[in-house]
Amino acid sequence: MTLFDTPYTVQVALDVPLDRCFDYIAPAPLPIGQRVVVPFGPRQLCGVVMGAGSLEPPAKLRPIQTVLDDLPPLPTAWLDLVKFASDYYLYPLGATLFTALPTRLRQPKAWQAKTDPIYRLTEAGKLSAHCSTRAPRQQALLDVLRQQPLSLSHAKQHYPTAAKLLEKWRGQGWVSVEDTATGEIPPLALGPQPPLTTAQTEVVQALQQTATGFSVTLLHGITGSGKTEVYLRRIAEVLAQGKQVLVLVPEISLTPQLEARFRHRFPHTPMVSLHSQLAEGERAQAWVAAWQQQAQLVIGTRLAVFTPLPALGLIVIDEEHDSSFKQQEGLRYSARDLAVWRARQTQIPIVLGSATPSLETLANVQSGRYRYLALNQRASGAPLPTVQLVDVRQQPLDAGLSPPALAAINHRLQQHELSLVYVNRRGYAPALACGECGWLAACPCCSARLVWHKPQQRLRCHHCGHQQRIPPACPSCGNVDLRPLGQGTQRLEEVLQQHFPSARIARIDRDTMQRKSGWDELLGKIARHELDILVGTQMLAKGHDFPALSLVVVLNADGALYSASYRASETLFAELTQVAGRAGRANKRGEVLIQTQLPQDRLYQALVKHDFQGYTQHLLQERQQLGWPPYCYQALLRAEAPQLATALAFLEQIYQDWHTQGEAYLFPPQPAAMTRLANRERAHLLWQAEHRNQLRTVMQALRPHLAQYARAYGQGLRWSLEIDPWEA
Ligand code: ADP
Ligand code: ZN
Ligand code: ZN
């Protein structure tokens, strides 16, 4: 018996790594964007209807099993974004679409929205609520309820254990409960806001001039200049018009702080945050809330760029230069670039904010595509920190610390001020070495050294996760005196504690900040003046505001200046500018000491003079002369296999066939900078072109043949294509 008599066929996108959609027989004409369940081989998969199939269905087509009409069809604008991403990054449509969907909605089953009951204050509640509760946060929840009914999920954002409390109040007759969400957007309410500085006022006014239609504005504001306050003012205006706002931030660790600030400013605005640490169900819930316009404000990391927002009125990207906006696996997209496309598509403004804008964005300003606005002073009026270089070639070092650095830390300790020692290495020491024969502990699976982690007494690879015990003697010569080489955060913490026994020291790196509450605890301790010295990695350079910090000491940054990556100087300059900007924010002149062996380097000289413009101009000129991005367009074909020869042979074959095709320049195959990773050998092919179209033409022509090429090299060969690679 056939399920359907009518011969409708539809094209369905599936989460499979194939470059096409699949035809199925539908029970009725289905709308585009409809989620369905279909048989695929022996499996059942979730699919999304992308269009009508062929008119006369061939007999072998199988019928759609279930139409998942639990949710409306995915919106057209969202599907357009997915199609664009698939087309631009030359990634299969189905796989792109399913990357953009939250995991929970990728499954072949109906979406069950959690019931989100609405609580409303009763007359009795209005009378008795005020005097009957003393806890300030409970009172705050009551105050919000006094203005408007609240959904449970919204109430939880104000008060984590709201469920219990609301039920208690219901028992007391203070609140009544209704089943469904109203979907009504409450009128905008504003929390307290500081008067703007003159510079901020000018920037806000300039942004108001491009309040409608598509525009891209770079807001270049030094750390602490009050960029966030500017976003908040613009966002308030957009929310007041009943529109939605998308705010992208680089780090999950930054979202709670920012969320709290937004919640404080927009106490009644339904808001969701979207990042990879949310549980599957929570993420889908937030995603659907944004889509159904039950959430007006969305804060998220790069994947949030794919949130459907039917009433989108403004996009803000904070720290636009940050590399975490680039996805490094699967669909290798840039959330910043997709957001700009989305703003154009929606005809709305987008604001890119940073203290250290990327060279791409600066080049777009110079070519007139992006508008430039600047905040050159700190909102608090505090002066920028003094930056001094310590030439370590002329200093005796104690585990990496120079006498001037130790003296400066000591001075701040006397003054009861907070210092930060910044080193971009977690672990105890980045290497373990034999002083007799020169042996270095290396990862058996990667072309990398093993890092010594002292608390666990283990050696760990930071690339593949391999770990092993510390050998009792040198495996090569038997010498038992194996020594740490270089400094990691653990070793610095140890050495600083020896120098300053009474100092309260906290280490901040991926090892200590694994728990969700890590940042909360740390920020609490800093606020209560329970810490004297922070030892930390790059994690500390990003966005966090440490009001009491007055000294920053930077160790071992020179490495980047020897790097083969053309981006290394740009990245290091941004990182050090950011970390230096942490010093002296609260009306205290900050001090930054950078230990280096290359004090004459242009990068350090620019840091001393706070010359962001000069140095980035220099880098841009260099890139232009050498024909590197942003003055060219690149695509990278990566290959990896158990043997390097296999990866290279595959690439060589393509090189031979394609290096004379089209107008893009194709470099010969190259082993990757880190050739071996997790037991696989890696190599790549790089295309470069002056115009994007030249690159696109050749990549589009090549793309359909890649699977065919790969087939000749066996199962062990894997390849991926990256458009606008971050690094080549
Ligand atoms: P940025 O995002 O540029 O680093 P923020 O917006 O976080 O800067 O502002 C830095 C600090 O200055 C914050 O503590 C903020 O509360 C404060 N601030 C910002 N704007 C003002 C203002 N107009 N008046 C007083 N304080 C302000
Ligand atoms: Zn040895
Ligand atoms: Zn490894």
Short mmCIF file of N, CA, C and O and ligand atoms in Angstrom, two decimals, residues 434-439 474-479 482, ligand 2:
data_model
loop_
_atom_site.label_atom_id
_atom_site.label_comp_id
_atom_site.label_asym_id
_atom_site.label_seq_id
_atom_site.Cartn_x
_atom_site.Cartn_y
_atom_site.Cartn_z
N CYS A 434 67.13 17.51 28.20
CA CYS A 434 68.30 16.89 28.81
C CYS A 434 69.50 17.80 28.58
O CYS A 434 69.83 18.12 27.43
N GLY A 435 70.14 18.22 29.66
CA GLY A 435 71.26 19.14 29.55
C GLY A 435 72.51 18.47 29.00
O GLY A 435 73.43 19.13 28.53
N GLU A 436 72.57 17.14 29.05
CA GLU A 436 73.76 16.41 28.58
C GLU A 436 73.77 16.25 27.07
O GLU A 436 74.74 16.56 26.40
N CYS A 437 72.67 15.73 26.52
CA CYS A 437 72.70 15.37 25.09
C CYS A 437 71.76 16.23 24.24
O CYS A 437 71.73 16.08 23.02
N GLY A 438 70.98 17.10 24.86
CA GLY A 438 70.12 17.97 24.07
C GLY A 438 68.78 17.37 23.70
O GLY A 438 68.00 17.96 22.97
N TRP A 439 68.45 16.19 24.25
CA TRP A 439 67.15 15.56 23.99
C TRP A 439 66.02 16.46 24.49
O TRP A 439 66.15 17.13 25.52
N CYS A 474 66.82 10.55 30.97
CA CYS A 474 66.80 10.84 29.55
C CYS A 474 66.76 9.54 28.74
O CYS A 474 67.64 8.69 28.91
N PRO A 475 65.76 9.36 27.90
CA PRO A 475 65.66 8.11 27.12
C PRO A 475 66.81 7.95 26.15
O PRO A 475 67.08 6.86 25.67
N SER A 476 67.51 9.04 25.88
CA SER A 476 68.55 8.97 24.87
C SER A 476 69.93 8.68 25.49
O SER A 476 70.69 7.88 24.97
N CYS A 477 70.25 9.30 26.66
CA CYS A 477 71.59 9.10 27.24
C CYS A 477 71.56 8.62 28.68
O CYS A 477 72.60 8.34 29.27
N GLY A 478 70.38 8.55 29.29
CA GLY A 478 70.30 8.02 30.64
C GLY A 478 70.53 9.04 31.74
O GLY A 478 70.40 8.73 32.92
N ASN A 479 70.84 10.27 31.38
CA ASN A 479 71.04 11.33 32.37
C ASN A 479 69.76 11.52 33.19
O ASN A 479 68.66 11.63 32.64
N LEU A 482 66.85 15.88 34.23
CA LEU A 482 66.08 16.51 33.15
C LEU A 482 65.55 17.85 33.64
O LEU A 482 65.10 17.97 34.77
ZN ZN B 2 70.22 13.00 27.34
#
